[in-house]
Amino acid sequence: MTDPTATSDAAAARVEPFLIGAIARFTRQPVEAIAPDSVLVDLGLQSIDAVLLSGEVEDHFGIELDPSTVFEHDTLDSFAREIARRLDAA
Amino acid sequence: MTDAPKRTRLPGRHRIDAPDTMRAVLLGADFNTCPLLPYLDALREHHGMELPHFRAFARYGMLFQNGADHLAMKRAVAPFLTARRIADAEPLIDAGIEAALARLRDSAEADLFTGFCEPAGIPALRGLAGLTGGTDAQVQTLLNETRLLAHGGLSPARIQGIEVAMATLDGFLAPAGQDESTLVEHLRTATGDEAISRAGALAAAMAAHSMVQTLARSVFRLLLTDPPGWRSIADNGLCDAALDRILLRDTSSRIVLRIAARDTAAGSCPVASGDTVVLDVAATNARHLTQAARGTGVVFGIGPHKCPGEHLARAFTRSALPRLARAFPRAALHRDRVKHFVSPMVRYPSVLPAELKGRDRRVSSRMVEVLEPGTARRLVNDDRSWGPPPLDTHLRAVQQHTGTELGPAIRIARNAMFFMSGPRHAAARREVAAVLGGNRITAWQPLIDQVIADTLDTLAERPTPDLIADFADPLFRGIMQPLLGVQPNDRAVFDAEAPLLQDVLEPWLPMRSLLELQKVFDRLLGAMQDPKALPGQPQPLLGHLLARPPEDFDADDCKALVLVLYGASFNLVHTLGNVLHHLLAVPGDRPDIPSSAPDRAALVDGLIAVCASPKYIYRVAREDGAVNGIKLRRGDTLRVQLLSVNRDAGTGHLAFGHGLHRCVGAAATRHILRAALPALFERFPGLDLIPGAERYHDMTQTIAPSHLPCTL
């Protein structure tokens, strides 16, 4: 049985650049200002950004993701792992 | 007289619920317990199933024994389960309860069955029986597997599962000579027979699971229908009389079976040898409650088969219930997530999800949940700091950012009073109150009474009546459509899609749901016609609005406003459903509907406080701030959980909200419930729910029963 954290590390690594790019766009910040350990709320993500972000994640990765999930994760890395977990499960 | 031809006659089945007849059957020598061995012999013969542990249980379990075998077993077991020994075991009993409570201390929510009732009883049960091997959790799971025994006619596969569970439990029994204070060791000394001792100890442990089931029924009843009773148990504990009443009301057993050993009679009813007599224990106990008849009902049975575990069950309940109530005085039950184990023999709640502490808490980085009444009251009174969710501005921003056409959704949000504020909101409130307000709703009384009468007539004809499909739902449509002026061109299509209106309540709707919802609104909006005035009825709300649209409302705004109100009024169906479930959920409790109008009004309002279907009230922070010490940023969402906030609120409840956004349908809801409840119970005094058959819609924002099968 492959180690679940290993597979999602790789998947998380694939997801993070996409998230950083999208969040940078929504919050009008340079990509460099956003890191995996950034706290999502401190980046200034509003309710509307959650709806837009989850919509883009769904279209890009072909998984279902409710906007409220964005706020269930403190850091970008934790949110990326959740998406990776759903990708592994899909 | 020539012998009548031997007719092969199917054994009869007689149901007994008269206390005196039941006593005679249980005390008399004409009736035996139902043997299990013949059934196991047939399984061995036809399926080659050996089932050694099952057979030992059937042979040495007192539940199935009769005559000399039973007497010998009873004489062996009785000296072990004395009041004296159970008193000595109280530290063991209390330790199991405290350990289960300790595990709950730092959780906000828990399933009080698998999280408390069962684990609280397992250590005492293991210690007394001598199940020293394995762990509490393993024994809990295995006992759960064996409880299926209570179902008659089990499939071979199920029986095999129970055999495996029994074999594993048997392996946990303490070896000989290890511990004098266990039942298995006691039986070894008393009988000198290892097989009898092991089967006897296992049978006792399995039977003792019923004390856990009965505790769960008490927790369910108290949390659902009697919070004051919960608090008084926390404050005063349980004296003997109070304990008697609790056991009488909440024992999990429904029926006990007996078989006639010879031609005899049960009361005035002749019973042939081999006939089965079904003793309706639940009905008899319920009768004992109402008539305060002598004796303690049949909680632990009477006569030779009187339950030997009475002292243990009493000691466990007397300790567990007050400790749980003291540990969580504000516990509140998530009634729509309760599950029941129901078999012909027993019924009890097997899943009991509850809020334990009722403390305000942060649930995500953008949402704080308010459970404390004080916090909630300050919040709903402060419209300056907290506003309704601004769905209208949110949707405009989404439309602008994505370029997706959200016109129809924005029109709905703009005219949904739930999300409105400012002058348009105030104008809408005035006009809606002109039709639905407390003093105006009485003009609709004739329609309300007629719809109730017609609905009761059709309910009476239903072969399998359901209080939602055949009462709450038709009542809602029959009253709210004329009242609001909803006259769709194609009623069937409209009624099928209208429930989707409720999805608009979900916070942060994903784009895909938003687009789907927008199509539904469009279709429903298109189906709404200008309402024709119906003979003998006042002007409906839509007619009233279209005649003189409020400022800044065009005709489509008026239709959108009424359509959203129609979606919101589904809460009438759900709340009425919750009220009916509340009144009938505890078998044996008969609802008494007062006759005087003021008393009826008080009863209905008290029921609304705890049965209203909305789970939450939402507010959004207009600026940075804090709630009960929890910091919030502008735009954060506050979710007021009505379950906890309304728990002890009585008439000061927030089920209709408060202030500027107080529910505009409050008067109509009260008025309809005050008429519907007495009419229903006067027409069907024997109305009852089919135990454990209630089902709920899978909705996140609303407590909404989907099925309430009943017997009239």
PDB file of N, CA and C in Angstrom, chain B residues 14-87:
ATOM      1  N   HIS B  14     -51.628 -14.490  20.060  1.00  0.00           N
ATOM      2  CA  HIS B  14     -52.513 -13.629  20.850  1.00  0.00           C
ATOM      3  C   HIS B  14     -51.707 -12.463  21.409  1.00  0.00           C
ATOM      4  N   ARG B  15     -52.239 -11.258  21.302  1.00  0.00           N
ATOM      5  CA  ARG B  15     -51.520 -10.088  21.843  1.00  0.00           C
ATOM      6  C   ARG B  15     -52.167  -9.679  23.158  1.00  0.00           C
ATOM      7  N   ILE B  16     -51.334  -9.485  24.184  1.00  0.00           N
ATOM      8  CA  ILE B  16     -51.842  -9.149  25.525  1.00  0.00           C
ATOM      9  C   ILE B  16     -51.247  -7.813  25.953  1.00  0.00           C
ATOM     10  N   ASP B  17     -52.150  -6.859  26.361  1.00  0.00           N
ATOM     11  CA  ASP B  17     -51.555  -5.651  26.958  1.00  0.00           C
ATOM     12  C   ASP B  17     -52.258  -5.281  28.258  1.00  0.00           C
ATOM     13  N   ALA B  18     -53.205  -6.112  28.693  1.00  0.00           N
ATOM     14  CA  ALA B  18     -53.866  -5.832  29.988  1.00  0.00           C
ATOM     15  C   ALA B  18     -52.926  -6.282  31.109  1.00  0.00           C
ATOM     16  N   PRO B  19     -52.581  -5.359  32.021  1.00  0.00           N
ATOM     17  CA  PRO B  19     -51.599  -5.684  33.073  1.00  0.00           C
ATOM     18  C   PRO B  19     -51.939  -6.967  33.849  1.00  0.00           C
ATOM     19  N   ASP B  20     -53.210  -7.142  34.233  1.00  0.00           N
ATOM     20  CA  ASP B  20     -53.546  -8.320  35.070  1.00  0.00           C
ATOM     21  C   ASP B  20     -53.345  -9.616  34.272  1.00  0.00           C
ATOM     22  N   THR B  21     -53.760  -9.607  33.002  1.00  0.00           N
ATOM     23  CA  THR B  21     -53.594 -10.825  32.185  1.00  0.00           C
ATOM     24  C   THR B  21     -52.113 -11.123  32.017  1.00  0.00           C
ATOM     25  N   MET B  22     -51.338 -10.039  31.817  1.00  0.00           N
ATOM     26  CA  MET B  22     -49.891 -10.239  31.626  1.00  0.00           C
ATOM     27  C   MET B  22     -49.269 -10.866  32.881  1.00  0.00           C
ATOM     28  N   ARG B  23     -49.710 -10.364  34.059  1.00  0.00           N
ATOM     29  CA  ARG B  23     -49.186 -10.923  35.320  1.00  0.00           C
ATOM     30  C   ARG B  23     -49.515 -12.415  35.397  1.00  0.00           C
ATOM     31  N   ALA B  24     -50.761 -12.748  35.032  1.00  0.00           N
ATOM     32  CA  ALA B  24     -51.190 -14.156  35.142  1.00  0.00           C
ATOM     33  C   ALA B  24     -50.335 -15.035  34.236  1.00  0.00           C
ATOM     34  N   VAL B  25     -50.070 -14.540  33.019  1.00  0.00           N
ATOM     35  CA  VAL B  25     -49.263 -15.339  32.068  1.00  0.00           C
ATOM     36  C   VAL B  25     -47.851 -15.519  32.607  1.00  0.00           C
ATOM     37  N   LEU B  26     -47.263 -14.418  33.119  1.00  0.00           N
ATOM     38  CA  LEU B  26     -45.864 -14.482  33.568  1.00  0.00           C
ATOM     39  C   LEU B  26     -45.722 -15.293  34.861  1.00  0.00           C
ATOM     40  N   LEU B  27     -46.781 -15.252  35.709  1.00  0.00           N
ATOM     41  CA  LEU B  27     -46.684 -15.965  37.002  1.00  0.00           C
ATOM     42  C   LEU B  27     -47.114 -17.426  36.862  1.00  0.00           C
ATOM     43  N   GLY B  28     -47.998 -17.697  35.869  1.00  0.00           N
ATOM     44  CA  GLY B  28     -48.599 -19.034  35.755  1.00  0.00           C
ATOM     45  C   GLY B  28     -47.609 -20.049  35.205  1.00  0.00           C
ATOM     46  N   ALA B  29     -47.994 -21.342  35.294  1.00  0.00           N
ATOM     47  CA  ALA B  29     -47.091 -22.423  34.831  1.00  0.00           C
ATOM     48  C   ALA B  29     -47.504 -22.897  33.437  1.00  0.00           C
ATOM     49  N   ASP B  30     -48.536 -22.250  32.846  1.00  0.00           N
ATOM     50  CA  ASP B  30     -49.036 -22.764  31.558  1.00  0.00           C
ATOM     51  C   ASP B  30     -48.231 -22.270  30.371  1.00  0.00           C
ATOM     52  N   PHE B  31     -47.321 -21.329  30.634  1.00  0.00           N
ATOM     53  CA  PHE B  31     -46.637 -20.708  29.489  1.00  0.00           C
ATOM     54  C   PHE B  31     -45.119 -20.834  29.628  1.00  0.00           C
ATOM     55  N   ASN B  32     -44.460 -21.128  28.536  1.00  0.00           N
ATOM     56  CA  ASN B  32     -42.985 -21.248  28.532  1.00  0.00           C
ATOM     57  C   ASN B  32     -42.359 -20.186  27.642  1.00  0.00           C
ATOM     58  N   THR B  33     -41.007 -20.052  27.824  1.00  0.00           N
ATOM     59  CA  THR B  33     -40.290 -19.150  26.901  1.00  0.00           C
ATOM     60  C   THR B  33     -40.154 -19.898  25.572  1.00  0.00           C
ATOM     61  N   CYS B  34     -39.789 -19.127  24.524  1.00  0.00           N
ATOM     62  CA  CYS B  34     -39.670 -19.753  23.198  1.00  0.00           C
ATOM     63  C   CYS B  34     -38.304 -20.413  23.083  1.00  0.00           C
ATOM     64  N   PRO B  35     -38.267 -21.722  22.890  1.00  0.00           N
ATOM     65  CA  PRO B  35     -36.962 -22.406  22.767  1.00  0.00           C
ATOM     66  C   PRO B  35     -36.276 -22.003  21.460  1.00  0.00           C
ATOM     67  N   LEU B  36     -34.954 -21.913  21.497  1.00  0.00           N
ATOM     68  CA  LEU B  36     -34.184 -21.510  20.306  1.00  0.00           C
ATOM     69  C   LEU B  36     -33.530 -22.736  19.652  1.00  0.00           C
ATOM     70  N   LEU B  37     -33.366 -23.807  20.460  1.00  0.00           N
ATOM     71  CA  LEU B  37     -32.633 -24.988  19.959  1.00  0.00           C
ATOM     72  C   LEU B  37     -33.261 -25.608  18.700  1.00  0.00           C
ATOM     73  N   PRO B  38     -34.607 -25.758  18.653  1.00  0.00           N
ATOM     74  CA  PRO B  38     -35.186 -26.365  17.435  1.00  0.00           C
ATOM     75  C   PRO B  38     -34.756 -25.624  16.153  1.00  0.00           C
ATOM     76  N   TYR B  39     -34.683 -24.286  16.283  1.00  0.00           N
ATOM     77  CA  TYR B  39     -34.315 -23.484  15.097  1.00  0.00           C
ATOM     78  C   TYR B  39     -32.856 -23.785  14.716  1.00  0.00           C
ATOM     79  N   LEU B  40     -32.008 -23.935  15.754  1.00  0.00           N
ATOM     80  CA  LEU B  40     -30.586 -24.211  15.483  1.00  0.00           C
ATOM     81  C   LEU B  40     -30.414 -25.634  14.945  1.00  0.00           C
ATOM     82  N   ASP B  41     -31.265 -26.537  15.434  1.00  0.00           N
ATOM     83  CA  ASP B  41     -31.205 -27.921  14.898  1.00  0.00           C
ATOM     84  C   ASP B  41     -31.520 -27.906  13.398  1.00  0.00           C
ATOM     85  N   ALA B  42     -32.533 -27.124  13.031  1.00  0.00           N
ATOM     86  CA  ALA B  42     -32.913 -27.065  11.610  1.00  0.00           C
ATOM     87  C   ALA B  42     -31.751 -26.496  10.787  1.00  0.00           C
ATOM     88  N   LEU B  43     -31.057 -25.477  11.331  1.00  0.00           N
ATOM     89  CA  LEU B  43     -29.929 -24.882  10.583  1.00  0.00           C
ATOM     90  C   LEU B  43     -28.811 -25.918  10.422  1.00  0.00           C
ATOM     91  N   ARG B  44     -28.634 -26.730  11.479  1.00  0.00           N
ATOM     92  CA  ARG B  44     -27.568 -27.743  11.390  1.00  0.00           C
ATOM     93  C   ARG B  44     -27.925 -28.763  10.310  1.00  0.00           C
ATOM     94  N   GLU B  45     -29.228 -29.138  10.314  1.00  0.00           N
ATOM     95  CA  GLU B  45     -29.683 -30.184   9.394  1.00  0.00           C
ATOM     96  C   GLU B  45     -29.645 -29.686   7.951  1.00  0.00           C
ATOM     97  N   HIS B  46     -30.198 -28.484   7.729  1.00  0.00           N
ATOM     98  CA  HIS B  46     -30.346 -28.022   6.337  1.00  0.00           C
ATOM     99  C   HIS B  46     -29.106 -27.294   5.823  1.00  0.00           C
ATOM    100  N   HIS B  47     -28.381 -26.629   6.744  1.00  0.00           N
ATOM    101  CA  HIS B  47     -27.234 -25.840   6.260  1.00  0.00           C
ATOM    102  C   HIS B  47     -25.904 -26.369   6.800  1.00  0.00           C
ATOM    103  N   GLY B  48     -25.970 -27.423   7.607  1.00  0.00           N
ATOM    104  CA  GLY B  48     -24.712 -27.980   8.130  1.00  0.00           C
ATOM    105  C   GLY B  48     -23.979 -26.996   9.009  1.00  0.00           C
ATOM    106  N   MET B  49     -24.730 -26.103   9.663  1.00  0.00           N
ATOM    107  CA  MET B  49     -24.079 -25.081  10.498  1.00  0.00           C
ATOM    108  C   MET B  49     -23.997 -25.582  11.946  1.00  0.00           C
ATOM    109  N   GLU B  50     -22.785 -25.701  12.442  1.00  0.00           N
ATOM    110  CA  GLU B  50     -22.605 -26.261  13.786  1.00  0.00           C
ATOM    111  C   GLU B  50     -23.009 -25.261  14.876  1.00  0.00           C
ATOM    112  N   LEU B  51     -22.462 -24.068  14.796  1.00  0.00           N
ATOM    113  CA  LEU B  51     -22.808 -22.969  15.724  1.00  0.00           C
ATOM    114  C   LEU B  51     -22.674 -23.384  17.193  1.00  0.00           C
ATOM    115  N   PRO B  52     -21.509 -23.834  17.632  1.00  0.00           N
ATOM    116  CA  PRO B  52     -21.359 -24.334  19.018  1.00  0.00           C
ATOM    117  C   PRO B  52     -21.708 -23.292  20.080  1.00  0.00           C
ATOM    118  N   HIS B  53     -21.262 -22.031  19.846  1.00  0.00           N
ATOM    119  CA  HIS B  53     -21.500 -21.013  20.897  1.00  0.00           C
ATOM    120  C   HIS B  53     -22.966 -20.608  20.930  1.00  0.00           C
ATOM    121  N   PHE B  54     -23.552 -20.572  19.727  1.00  0.00           N
ATOM    122  CA  PHE B  54     -24.971 -20.223  19.656  1.00  0.00           C
ATOM    123  C   PHE B  54     -25.787 -21.288  20.389  1.00  0.00           C
ATOM    124  N   ARG B  55     -25.399 -22.544  20.190  1.00  0.00           N
ATOM    125  CA  ARG B  55     -26.145 -23.645  20.827  1.00  0.00           C
ATOM    126  C   ARG B  55     -25.967 -23.597  22.342  1.00  0.00           C
ATOM    127  N   ALA B  56     -24.760 -23.276  22.792  1.00  0.00           N
ATOM    128  CA  ALA B  56     -24.532 -23.193  24.251  1.00  0.00           C
ATOM    129  C   ALA B  56     -25.388 -22.068  24.819  1.00  0.00           C
ATOM    130  N   PHE B  57     -25.459 -20.963  24.069  1.00  0.00           N
ATOM    131  CA  PHE B  57     -26.271 -19.814  24.502  1.00  0.00           C
ATOM    132  C   PHE B  57     -27.741 -20.225  24.587  1.00  0.00           C
ATOM    133  N   ALA B  58     -28.188 -20.981  23.565  1.00  0.00           N
ATOM    134  CA  ALA B  58     -29.609 -21.380  23.532  1.00  0.00           C
ATOM    135  C   ALA B  58     -29.904 -22.377  24.661  1.00  0.00           C
ATOM    136  N   ARG B  59     -28.884 -23.198  25.002  1.00  0.00           N
ATOM    137  CA  ARG B  59     -29.132 -24.236  26.029  1.00  0.00           C
ATOM    138  C   ARG B  59     -29.016 -23.630  27.427  1.00  0.00           C
ATOM    139  N   TYR B  60     -28.002 -22.769  27.652  1.00  0.00           N
ATOM    140  CA  TYR B  60     -27.745 -22.310  29.029  1.00  0.00           C
ATOM    141  C   TYR B  60     -28.159 -20.857  29.265  1.00  0.00           C
ATOM    142  N   GLY B  61     -28.568 -20.152  28.172  1.00  0.00           N
ATOM    143  CA  GLY B  61     -29.041 -18.774  28.386  1.00  0.00           C
ATOM    144  C   GLY B  61     -30.417 -18.829  29.030  1.00  0.00           C
ATOM    145  N   MET B  62     -30.584 -18.156  30.186  1.00  0.00           N
ATOM    146  CA  MET B  62     -31.860 -18.264  30.926  1.00  0.00           C
ATOM    147  C   MET B  62     -33.039 -17.787  30.090  1.00  0.00           C
ATOM    148  N   LEU B  63     -32.738 -16.900  29.117  1.00  0.00           N
ATOM    149  CA  LEU B  63     -33.781 -16.321  28.268  1.00  0.00           C
ATOM    150  C   LEU B  63     -34.598 -17.413  27.566  1.00  0.00           C
ATOM    151  N   PHE B  64     -33.930 -18.567  27.295  1.00  0.00           N
ATOM    152  CA  PHE B  64     -34.585 -19.597  26.465  1.00  0.00           C
ATOM    153  C   PHE B  64     -34.902 -20.860  27.272  1.00  0.00           C
ATOM    154  N   GLN B  65     -34.485 -20.848  28.557  1.00  0.00           N
ATOM    155  CA  GLN B  65     -34.659 -22.085  29.333  1.00  0.00           C
ATOM    156  C   GLN B  65     -36.051 -22.163  29.975  1.00  0.00           C
ATOM    157  N   ASN B  66     -36.438 -23.376  30.293  1.00  0.00           N
ATOM    158  CA  ASN B  66     -37.707 -23.587  31.014  1.00  0.00           C
ATOM    159  C   ASN B  66     -37.499 -24.643  32.100  1.00  0.00           C
ATOM    160  N   GLY B  67     -38.462 -24.719  33.003  1.00  0.00           N
ATOM    161  CA  GLY B  67     -38.526 -25.806  33.979  1.00  0.00           C
ATOM    162  C   GLY B  67     -37.259 -25.953  34.796  1.00  0.00           C
ATOM    163  N   ALA B  68     -36.823 -27.219  35.001  1.00  0.00           N
ATOM    164  CA  ALA B  68     -35.719 -27.547  35.936  1.00  0.00           C
ATOM    165  C   ALA B  68     -34.419 -26.879  35.507  1.00  0.00           C
ATOM    166  N   ASP B  69     -34.110 -26.922  34.198  1.00  0.00           N
ATOM    167  CA  ASP B  69     -32.864 -26.286  33.715  1.00  0.00           C
ATOM    168  C   ASP B  69     -32.839 -24.819  34.140  1.00  0.00           C
ATOM    169  N   HIS B  70     -33.972 -24.166  33.882  1.00  0.00           N
ATOM    170  CA  HIS B  70     -34.030 -22.724  34.176  1.00  0.00           C
ATOM    171  C   HIS B  70     -33.870 -22.493  35.671  1.00  0.00           C
ATOM    172  N   LEU B  71     -34.567 -23.303  36.464  1.00  0.00           N
ATOM    173  CA  LEU B  71     -34.507 -23.127  37.920  1.00  0.00           C
ATOM    174  C   LEU B  71     -33.072 -23.296  38.417  1.00  0.00           C
ATOM    175  N   ALA B  72     -32.386 -24.309  37.872  1.00  0.00           N
ATOM    176  CA  ALA B  72     -31.000 -24.584  38.328  1.00  0.00           C
ATOM    177  C   ALA B  72     -30.108 -23.395  37.969  1.00  0.00           C
ATOM    178  N   MET B  73     -30.288 -22.895  36.751  1.00  0.00           N
ATOM    179  CA  MET B  73     -29.443 -21.775  36.292  1.00  0.00           C
ATOM    180  C   MET B  73     -29.742 -20.524  37.133  1.00  0.00           C
ATOM    181  N   LYS B  74     -31.019 -20.329  37.410  1.00  0.00           N
ATOM    182  CA  LYS B  74     -31.419 -19.149  38.181  1.00  0.00           C
ATOM    183  C   LYS B  74     -30.810 -19.215  39.580  1.00  0.00           C
ATOM    184  N   ARG B  75     -30.837 -20.409  40.172  1.00  0.00           N
ATOM    185  CA  ARG B  75     -30.270 -20.564  41.549  1.00  0.00           C
ATOM    186  C   ARG B  75     -28.773 -20.313  41.514  1.00  0.00           C
ATOM    187  N   ALA B  76     -28.124 -20.650  40.376  1.00  0.00           N
ATOM    188  CA  ALA B  76     -26.659 -20.446  40.289  1.00  0.00           C
ATOM    189  C   ALA B  76     -26.362 -18.955  40.127  1.00  0.00           C
ATOM    190  N   VAL B  77     -27.145 -18.256  39.271  1.00  0.00           N
ATOM    191  CA  VAL B  77     -26.820 -16.858  38.926  1.00  0.00           C
ATOM    192  C   VAL B  77     -27.259 -15.890  40.039  1.00  0.00           C
ATOM    193  N   ALA B  78     -28.452 -16.105  40.583  1.00  0.00           N
ATOM    194  CA  ALA B  78     -29.062 -15.126  41.497  1.00  0.00           C
ATOM    195  C   ALA B  78     -28.120 -14.668  42.616  1.00  0.00           C
ATOM    196  N   PRO B  79     -27.426 -15.592  43.332  1.00  0.00           N
ATOM    197  CA  PRO B  79     -26.583 -15.127  44.458  1.00  0.00           C
ATOM    198  C   PRO B  79     -25.461 -14.189  44.008  1.00  0.00           C
ATOM    199  N   PHE B  80     -25.179 -14.160  42.679  1.00  0.00           N
ATOM    200  CA  PHE B  80     -24.072 -13.284  42.226  1.00  0.00           C
ATOM    201  C   PHE B  80     -24.565 -11.861  42.027  1.00  0.00           C
ATOM    202  N   LEU B  81     -25.824 -11.703  41.524  1.00  0.00           N
ATOM    203  CA  LEU B  81     -26.282 -10.361  41.134  1.00  0.00           C
ATOM    204  C   LEU B  81     -27.124  -9.715  42.226  1.00  0.00           C
ATOM    205  N   THR B  82     -26.748  -9.940  43.487  1.00  0.00           N
ATOM    206  CA  THR B  82     -27.530  -9.384  44.604  1.00  0.00           C
ATOM    207  C   THR B  82     -27.311  -7.867  44.703  1.00  0.00           C
ATOM    208  N   ALA B  83     -28.218  -7.218  45.426  1.00  0.00           N
ATOM    209  CA  ALA B  83     -28.083  -5.766  45.651  1.00  0.00           C
ATOM    210  C   ALA B  83     -26.744  -5.487  46.332  1.00  0.00           C
ATOM    211  N   ARG B  84     -26.371  -6.358  47.238  1.00  0.00           N
ATOM    212  CA  ARG B  84     -25.116  -6.199  48.014  1.00  0.00           C
ATOM    213  C   ARG B  84     -23.938  -6.156  47.037  1.00  0.00           C
ATOM    214  N   ARG B  85     -23.857  -7.197  46.155  1.00  0.00           N
ATOM    215  CA  ARG B  85     -22.691  -7.255  45.248  1.00  0.00           C
ATOM    216  C   ARG B  85     -22.662  -6.040  44.316  1.00  0.00           C
ATOM    217  N   ILE B  86     -23.865  -5.665  43.839  1.00  0.00           N
ATOM    218  CA  ILE B  86     -23.895  -4.521  42.903  1.00  0.00           C
ATOM    219  C   ILE B  86     -23.471  -3.250  43.627  1.00  0.00           C
ATOM    220  N   ALA B  87     -23.867  -3.125  44.901  1.00  0.00           N
ATOM    221  CA  ALA B  87     -23.434  -1.947  45.685  1.00  0.00           C
ATOM    222  C   ALA B  87     -21.909  -1.955  45.780  1.00  0.00           C
TER     223      ALA B  87
END
